[in-house]
PDB file of C-alpha atoms in Angstrom:
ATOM      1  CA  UNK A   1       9.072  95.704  13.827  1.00 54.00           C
ATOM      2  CA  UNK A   2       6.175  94.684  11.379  1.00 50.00           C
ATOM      3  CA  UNK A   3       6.365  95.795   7.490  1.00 55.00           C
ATOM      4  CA  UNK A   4       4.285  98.065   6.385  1.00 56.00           C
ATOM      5  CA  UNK A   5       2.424 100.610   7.988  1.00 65.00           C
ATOM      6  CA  UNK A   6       5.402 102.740  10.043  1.00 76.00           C
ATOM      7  CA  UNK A   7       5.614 102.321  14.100  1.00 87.00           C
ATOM      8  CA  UNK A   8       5.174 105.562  15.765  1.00 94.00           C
ATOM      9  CA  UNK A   9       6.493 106.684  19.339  1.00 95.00           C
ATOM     10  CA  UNK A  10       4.141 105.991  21.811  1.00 95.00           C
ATOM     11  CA  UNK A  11       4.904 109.394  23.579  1.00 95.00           C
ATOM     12  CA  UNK A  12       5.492 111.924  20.779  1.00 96.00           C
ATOM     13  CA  UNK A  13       4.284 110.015  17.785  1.00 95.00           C
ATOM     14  CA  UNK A  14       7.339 110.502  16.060  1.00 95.00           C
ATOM     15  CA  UNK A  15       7.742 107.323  12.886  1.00 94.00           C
ATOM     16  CA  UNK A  16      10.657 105.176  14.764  1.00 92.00           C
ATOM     17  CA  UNK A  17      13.451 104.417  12.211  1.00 85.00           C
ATOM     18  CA  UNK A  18      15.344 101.305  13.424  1.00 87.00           C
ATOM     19  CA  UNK A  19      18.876 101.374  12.437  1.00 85.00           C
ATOM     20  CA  UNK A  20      20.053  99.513   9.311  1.00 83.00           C
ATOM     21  CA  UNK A  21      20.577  95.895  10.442  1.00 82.00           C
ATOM     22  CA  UNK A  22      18.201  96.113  13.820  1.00 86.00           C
ATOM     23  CA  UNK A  23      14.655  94.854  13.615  1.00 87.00           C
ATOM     24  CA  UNK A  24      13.700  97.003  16.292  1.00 90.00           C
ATOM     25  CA  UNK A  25      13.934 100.714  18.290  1.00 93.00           C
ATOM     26  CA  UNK A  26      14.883 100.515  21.701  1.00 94.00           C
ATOM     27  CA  UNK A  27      14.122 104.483  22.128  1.00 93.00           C
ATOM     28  CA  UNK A  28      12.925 107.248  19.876  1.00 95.00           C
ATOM     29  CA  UNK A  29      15.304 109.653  18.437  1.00 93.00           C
ATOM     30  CA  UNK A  30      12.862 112.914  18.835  1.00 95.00           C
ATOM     31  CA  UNK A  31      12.205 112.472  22.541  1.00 95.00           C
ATOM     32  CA  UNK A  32      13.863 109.380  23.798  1.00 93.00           C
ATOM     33  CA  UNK A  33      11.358 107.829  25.347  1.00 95.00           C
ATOM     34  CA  UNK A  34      11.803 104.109  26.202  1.00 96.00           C
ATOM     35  CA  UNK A  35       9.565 102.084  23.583  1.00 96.00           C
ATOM     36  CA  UNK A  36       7.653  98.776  23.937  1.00 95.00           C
ATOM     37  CA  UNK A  37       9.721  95.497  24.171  1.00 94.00           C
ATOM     38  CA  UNK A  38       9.850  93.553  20.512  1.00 89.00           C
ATOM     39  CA  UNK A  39       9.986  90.172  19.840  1.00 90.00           C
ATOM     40  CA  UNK A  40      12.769  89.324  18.839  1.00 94.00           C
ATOM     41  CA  UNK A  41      15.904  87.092  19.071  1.00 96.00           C
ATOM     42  CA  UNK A  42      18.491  86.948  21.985  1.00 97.00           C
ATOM     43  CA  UNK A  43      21.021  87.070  18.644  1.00 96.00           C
ATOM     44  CA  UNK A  44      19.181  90.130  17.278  1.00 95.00           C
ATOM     45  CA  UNK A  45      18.426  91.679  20.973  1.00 96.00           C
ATOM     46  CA  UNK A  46      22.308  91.901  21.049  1.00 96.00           C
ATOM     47  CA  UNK A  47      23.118  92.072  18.149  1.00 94.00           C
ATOM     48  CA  UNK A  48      24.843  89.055  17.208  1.00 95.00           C
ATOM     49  CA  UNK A  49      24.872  86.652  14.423  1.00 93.00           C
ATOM     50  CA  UNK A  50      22.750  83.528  14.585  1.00 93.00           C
ATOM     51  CA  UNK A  51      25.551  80.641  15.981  1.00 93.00           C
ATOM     52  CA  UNK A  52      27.277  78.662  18.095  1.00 94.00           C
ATOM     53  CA  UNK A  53      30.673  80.286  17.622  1.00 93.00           C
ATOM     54  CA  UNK A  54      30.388  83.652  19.481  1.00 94.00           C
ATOM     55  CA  UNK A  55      32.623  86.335  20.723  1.00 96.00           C
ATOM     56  CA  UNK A  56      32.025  86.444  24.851  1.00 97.00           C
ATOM     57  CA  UNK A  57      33.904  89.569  25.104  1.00 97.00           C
ATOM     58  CA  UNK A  58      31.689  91.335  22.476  1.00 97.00           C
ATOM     59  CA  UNK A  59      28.511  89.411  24.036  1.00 98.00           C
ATOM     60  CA  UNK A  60      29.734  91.202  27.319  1.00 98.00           C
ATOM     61  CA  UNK A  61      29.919  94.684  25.644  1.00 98.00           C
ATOM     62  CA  UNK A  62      26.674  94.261  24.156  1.00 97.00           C
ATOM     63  CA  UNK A  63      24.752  93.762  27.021  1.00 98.00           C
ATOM     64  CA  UNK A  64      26.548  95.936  29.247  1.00 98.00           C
ATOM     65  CA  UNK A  65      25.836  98.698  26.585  1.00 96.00           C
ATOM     66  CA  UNK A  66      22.080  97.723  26.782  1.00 96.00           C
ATOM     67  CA  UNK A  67      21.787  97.249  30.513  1.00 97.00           C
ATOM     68  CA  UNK A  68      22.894 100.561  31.040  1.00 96.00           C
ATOM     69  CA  UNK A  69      20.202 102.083  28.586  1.00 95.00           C
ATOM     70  CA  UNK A  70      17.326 100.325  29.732  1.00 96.00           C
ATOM     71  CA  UNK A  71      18.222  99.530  33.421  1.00 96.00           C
ATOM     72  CA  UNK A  72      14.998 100.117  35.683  1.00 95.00           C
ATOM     73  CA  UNK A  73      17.396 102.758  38.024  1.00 96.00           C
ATOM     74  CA  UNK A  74      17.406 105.140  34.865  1.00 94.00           C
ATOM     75  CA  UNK A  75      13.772 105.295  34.982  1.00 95.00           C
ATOM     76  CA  UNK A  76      13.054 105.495  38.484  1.00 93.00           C
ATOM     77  CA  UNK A  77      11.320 109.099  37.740  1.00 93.00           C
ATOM     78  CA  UNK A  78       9.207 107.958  34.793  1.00 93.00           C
ATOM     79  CA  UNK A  79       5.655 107.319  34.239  1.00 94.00           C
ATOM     80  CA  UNK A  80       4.892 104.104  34.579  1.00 95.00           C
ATOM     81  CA  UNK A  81       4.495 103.264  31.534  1.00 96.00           C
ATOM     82  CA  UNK A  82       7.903 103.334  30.644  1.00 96.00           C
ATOM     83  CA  UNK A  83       9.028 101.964  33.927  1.00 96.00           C
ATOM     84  CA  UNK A  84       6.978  98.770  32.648  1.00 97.00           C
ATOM     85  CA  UNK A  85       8.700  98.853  29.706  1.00 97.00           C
ATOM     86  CA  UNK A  86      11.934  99.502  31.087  1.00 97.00           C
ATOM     87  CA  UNK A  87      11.624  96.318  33.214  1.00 97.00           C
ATOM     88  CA  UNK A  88      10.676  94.179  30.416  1.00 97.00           C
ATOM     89  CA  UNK A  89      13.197  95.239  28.449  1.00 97.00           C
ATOM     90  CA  UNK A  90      15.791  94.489  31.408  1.00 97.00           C
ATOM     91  CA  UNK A  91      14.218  91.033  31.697  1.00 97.00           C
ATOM     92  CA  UNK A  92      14.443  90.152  28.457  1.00 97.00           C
ATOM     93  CA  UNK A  93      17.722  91.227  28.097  1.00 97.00           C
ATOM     94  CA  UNK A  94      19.153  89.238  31.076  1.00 98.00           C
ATOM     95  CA  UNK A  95      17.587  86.288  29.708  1.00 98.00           C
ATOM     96  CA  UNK A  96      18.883  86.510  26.411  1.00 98.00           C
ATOM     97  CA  UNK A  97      22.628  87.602  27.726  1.00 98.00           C
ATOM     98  CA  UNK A  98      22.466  83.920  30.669  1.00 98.00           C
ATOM     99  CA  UNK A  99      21.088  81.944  27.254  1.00 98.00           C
ATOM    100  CA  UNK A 100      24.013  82.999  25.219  1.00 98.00           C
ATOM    101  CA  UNK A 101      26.664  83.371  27.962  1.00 97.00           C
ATOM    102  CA  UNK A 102      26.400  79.680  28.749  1.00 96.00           C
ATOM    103  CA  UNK A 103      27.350  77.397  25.518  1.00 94.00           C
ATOM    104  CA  UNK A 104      24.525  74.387  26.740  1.00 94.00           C
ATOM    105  CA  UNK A 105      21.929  77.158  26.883  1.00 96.00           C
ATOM    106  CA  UNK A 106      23.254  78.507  24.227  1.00 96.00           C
ATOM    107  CA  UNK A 107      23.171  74.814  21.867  1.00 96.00           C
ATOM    108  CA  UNK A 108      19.619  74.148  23.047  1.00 95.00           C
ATOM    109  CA  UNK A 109      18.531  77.585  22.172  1.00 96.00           C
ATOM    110  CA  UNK A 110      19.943  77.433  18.710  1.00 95.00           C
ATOM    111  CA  UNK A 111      18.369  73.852  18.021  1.00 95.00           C
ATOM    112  CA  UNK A 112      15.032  74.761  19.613  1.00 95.00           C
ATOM    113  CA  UNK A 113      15.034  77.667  16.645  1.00 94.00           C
ATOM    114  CA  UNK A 114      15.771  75.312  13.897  1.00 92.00           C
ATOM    115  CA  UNK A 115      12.508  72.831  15.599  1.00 92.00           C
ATOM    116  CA  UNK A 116      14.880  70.739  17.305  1.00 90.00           C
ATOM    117  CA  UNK A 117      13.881  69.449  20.903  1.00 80.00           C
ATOM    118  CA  UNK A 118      16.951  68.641  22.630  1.00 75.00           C
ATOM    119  CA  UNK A 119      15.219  67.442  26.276  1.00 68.00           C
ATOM    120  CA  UNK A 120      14.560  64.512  24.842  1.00 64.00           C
ATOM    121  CA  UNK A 121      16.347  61.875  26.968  1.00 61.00           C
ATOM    122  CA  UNK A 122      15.248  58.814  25.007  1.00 59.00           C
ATOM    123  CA  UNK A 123      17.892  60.106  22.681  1.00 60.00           C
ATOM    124  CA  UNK A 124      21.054  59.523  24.549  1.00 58.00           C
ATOM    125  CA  UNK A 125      19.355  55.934  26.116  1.00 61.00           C
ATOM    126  CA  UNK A 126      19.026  54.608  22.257  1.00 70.00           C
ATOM    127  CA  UNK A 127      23.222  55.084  22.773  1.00 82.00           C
ATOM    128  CA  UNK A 128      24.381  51.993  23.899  1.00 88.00           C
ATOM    129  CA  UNK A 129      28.121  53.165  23.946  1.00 90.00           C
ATOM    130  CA  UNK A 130      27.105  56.381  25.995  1.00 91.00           C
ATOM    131  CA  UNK A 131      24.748  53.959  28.628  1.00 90.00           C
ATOM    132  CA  UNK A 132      27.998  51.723  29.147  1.00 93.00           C
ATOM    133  CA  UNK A 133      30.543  54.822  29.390  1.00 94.00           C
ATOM    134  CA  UNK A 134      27.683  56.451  31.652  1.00 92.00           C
ATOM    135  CA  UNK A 135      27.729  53.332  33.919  1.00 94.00           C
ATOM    136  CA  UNK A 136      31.328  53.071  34.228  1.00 96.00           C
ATOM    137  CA  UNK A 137      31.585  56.726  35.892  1.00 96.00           C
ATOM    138  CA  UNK A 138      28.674  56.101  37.887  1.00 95.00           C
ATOM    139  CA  UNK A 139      30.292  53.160  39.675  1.00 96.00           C
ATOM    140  CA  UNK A 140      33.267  54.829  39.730  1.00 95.00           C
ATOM    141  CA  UNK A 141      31.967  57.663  42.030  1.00 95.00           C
ATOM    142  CA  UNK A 142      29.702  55.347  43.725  1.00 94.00           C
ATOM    143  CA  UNK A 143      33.213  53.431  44.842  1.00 95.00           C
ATOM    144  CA  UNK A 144      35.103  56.443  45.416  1.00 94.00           C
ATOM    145  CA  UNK A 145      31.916  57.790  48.204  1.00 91.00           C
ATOM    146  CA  UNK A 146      33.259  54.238  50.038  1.00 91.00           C
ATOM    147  CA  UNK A 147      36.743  55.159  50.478  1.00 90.00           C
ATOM    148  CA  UNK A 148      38.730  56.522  53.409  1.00 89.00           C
ATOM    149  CA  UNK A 149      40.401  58.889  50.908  1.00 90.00           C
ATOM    150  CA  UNK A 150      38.808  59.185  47.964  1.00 91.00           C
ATOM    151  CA  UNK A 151      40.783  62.413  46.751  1.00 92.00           C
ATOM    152  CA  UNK A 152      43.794  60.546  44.106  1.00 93.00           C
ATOM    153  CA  UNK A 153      40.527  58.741  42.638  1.00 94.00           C
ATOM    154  CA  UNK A 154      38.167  61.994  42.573  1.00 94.00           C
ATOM    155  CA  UNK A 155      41.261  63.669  40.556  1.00 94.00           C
ATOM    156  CA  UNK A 156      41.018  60.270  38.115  1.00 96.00           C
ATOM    157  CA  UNK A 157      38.029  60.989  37.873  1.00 96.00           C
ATOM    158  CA  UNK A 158      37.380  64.330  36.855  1.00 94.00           C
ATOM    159  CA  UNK A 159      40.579  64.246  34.426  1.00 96.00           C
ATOM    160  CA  UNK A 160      38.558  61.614  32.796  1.00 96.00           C
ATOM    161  CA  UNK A 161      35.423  63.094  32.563  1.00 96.00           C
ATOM    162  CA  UNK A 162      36.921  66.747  31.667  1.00 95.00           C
ATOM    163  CA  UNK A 163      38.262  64.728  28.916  1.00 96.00           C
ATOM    164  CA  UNK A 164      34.847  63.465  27.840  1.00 95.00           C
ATOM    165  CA  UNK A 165      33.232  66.721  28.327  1.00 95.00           C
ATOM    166  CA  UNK A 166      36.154  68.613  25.849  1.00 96.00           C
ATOM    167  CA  UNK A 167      35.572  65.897  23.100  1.00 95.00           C
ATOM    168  CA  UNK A 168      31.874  66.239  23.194  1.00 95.00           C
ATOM    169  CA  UNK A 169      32.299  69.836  23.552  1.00 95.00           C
ATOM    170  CA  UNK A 170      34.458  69.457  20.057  1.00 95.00           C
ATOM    171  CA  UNK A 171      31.615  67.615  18.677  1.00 95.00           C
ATOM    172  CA  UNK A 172      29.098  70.198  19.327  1.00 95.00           C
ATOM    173  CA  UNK A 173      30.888  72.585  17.602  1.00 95.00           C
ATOM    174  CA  UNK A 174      30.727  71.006  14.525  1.00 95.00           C
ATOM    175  CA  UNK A 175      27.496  69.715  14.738  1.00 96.00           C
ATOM    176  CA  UNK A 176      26.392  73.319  15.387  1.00 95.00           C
ATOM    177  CA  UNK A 177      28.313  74.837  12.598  1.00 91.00           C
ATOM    178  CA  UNK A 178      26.984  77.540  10.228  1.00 80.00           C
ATOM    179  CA  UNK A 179      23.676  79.446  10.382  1.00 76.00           C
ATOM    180  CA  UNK A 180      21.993  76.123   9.245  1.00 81.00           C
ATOM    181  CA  UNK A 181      23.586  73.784  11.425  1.00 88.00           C
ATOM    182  CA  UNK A 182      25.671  70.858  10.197  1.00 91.00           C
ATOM    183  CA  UNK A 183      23.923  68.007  12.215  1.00 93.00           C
ATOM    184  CA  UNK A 184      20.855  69.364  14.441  1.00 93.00           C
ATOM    185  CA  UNK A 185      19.951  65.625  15.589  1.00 91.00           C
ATOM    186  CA  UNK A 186      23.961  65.130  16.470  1.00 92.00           C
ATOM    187  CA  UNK A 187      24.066  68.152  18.655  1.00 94.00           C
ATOM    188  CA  UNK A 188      21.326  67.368  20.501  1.00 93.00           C
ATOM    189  CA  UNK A 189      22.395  63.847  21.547  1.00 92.00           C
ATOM    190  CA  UNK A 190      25.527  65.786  22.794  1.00 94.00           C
ATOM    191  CA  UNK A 191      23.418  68.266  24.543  1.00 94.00           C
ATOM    192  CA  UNK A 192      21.897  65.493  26.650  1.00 92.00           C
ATOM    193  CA  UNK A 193      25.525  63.478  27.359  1.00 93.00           C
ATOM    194  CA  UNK A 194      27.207  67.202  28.390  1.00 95.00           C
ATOM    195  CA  UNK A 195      24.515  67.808  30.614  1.00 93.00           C
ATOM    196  CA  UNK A 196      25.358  64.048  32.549  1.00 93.00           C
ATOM    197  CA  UNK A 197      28.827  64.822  32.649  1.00 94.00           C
ATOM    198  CA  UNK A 198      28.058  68.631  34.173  1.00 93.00           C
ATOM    199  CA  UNK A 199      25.935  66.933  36.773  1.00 94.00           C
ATOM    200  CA  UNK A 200      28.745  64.173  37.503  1.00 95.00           C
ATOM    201  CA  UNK A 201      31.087  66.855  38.135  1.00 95.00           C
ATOM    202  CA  UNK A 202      28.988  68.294  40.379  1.00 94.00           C
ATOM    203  CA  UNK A 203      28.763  65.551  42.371  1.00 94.00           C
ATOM    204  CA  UNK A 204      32.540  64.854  42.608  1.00 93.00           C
ATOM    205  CA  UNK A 205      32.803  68.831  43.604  1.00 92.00           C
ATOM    206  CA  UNK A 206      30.207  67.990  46.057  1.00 92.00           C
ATOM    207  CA  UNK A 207      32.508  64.826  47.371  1.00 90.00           C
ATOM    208  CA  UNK A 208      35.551  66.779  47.363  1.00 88.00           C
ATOM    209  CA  UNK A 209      34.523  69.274  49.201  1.00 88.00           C
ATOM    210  CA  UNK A 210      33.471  66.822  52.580  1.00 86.00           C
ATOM    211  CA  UNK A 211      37.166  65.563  52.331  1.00 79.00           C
ATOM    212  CA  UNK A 212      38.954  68.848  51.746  1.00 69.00           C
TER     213      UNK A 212
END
């Protein structure tokens, strides 16, 4: 909500009174009416501190709490004014409970707040160590699609790369540590190598599967 002048209900006209801690009213207290979407934060639409580290089982609550307040269903019978509303509010919830539900989303969301662009591949190519460890799967899958049965190697392989996805996952964390962020440039290097590995996996799901 802006400073100043107060916000009124758009319905009654009542002064809405956010609660102490929330920059904005979801609903007025006089006549409940459904109010315009705010721009805000997917930490301060649900209510969360600004970080890395977060609680999925609150997260969970949160939105489920939310969703049931503003879901589109509740306001089937409304003008539709606040059915607009009600769906905007729904949308931006969902997108703000997928970005924070999913910890890549969640890292490049968190660096793209603190002016960091992190899908910026150039980063990850100036890594020679990552371009050689890259490689070195790569062929390793590329071998494996060769072989009559490629299933003792495809289990090699992921227990390999779940191990390089946990360590960079540990190195995320730190980089991302704190409301300031220890090492924005770090975590977004990692950002870039976690999304390779993701996509790797997918493939050797994808292989698995035509052998299973």
């Amino acid at each position: 909500m802006s400073d100043g002048a107060a916000v009124m209900c758009w319905r009654c006209g009542t002064p809405l009174l956010p609660a102490a801690g929330v920059p904005f009213v979801l609903d007025c207290h006089a006549c409940g009416a459904l109010q315009p979407p705010a721009p805000v934060t997917a930490f301060q639409l649900l209510g969360l501190p600004v970080g890395y580290e977060i609680n999925l089982d609150d997260l969970d609550r949160r939105y489920h709490e939310l969703s049931r307040r503003v879901h589109p269903d509740r306001f089937a019978a409304a003008d539709s004014r606040e059915k607009r509303f009600s769906l905007e509010w729904s949308t931006r919830l969902n997108d703000a409970y997928a970005t924070l539900r999913d910890p890549l989303r969640r890292a490049e969301y968190l660096l793209a707040m603190h002016g960091v662009e992190s899908q910026d591949e150039s980063r990850t190519i100036m890594n020679p160590a990552f371009l050689d460890e890259q490689m070195d799967f790569r062929e390793r899958l590329a071998e494996l699609r060769h072989e009559p049965d490629p299933l003792p190697g495809l289990a090699r392989l992921r227990r390999d790369l779940k191990s390089a996805v946990e360590e960079r996952n540990e190195g995320l964390r730190v980089a991302l540590h704190g409301p300031g962020l220890a090492n924005p440039a770090s975590a977004a290097i990692l950002v870039q190598e976690l999304k390779f590995f993701n996509k790797l996996l997918q493939e050797a799901d994808r292989l698995e599967e035509q052998f299973d």
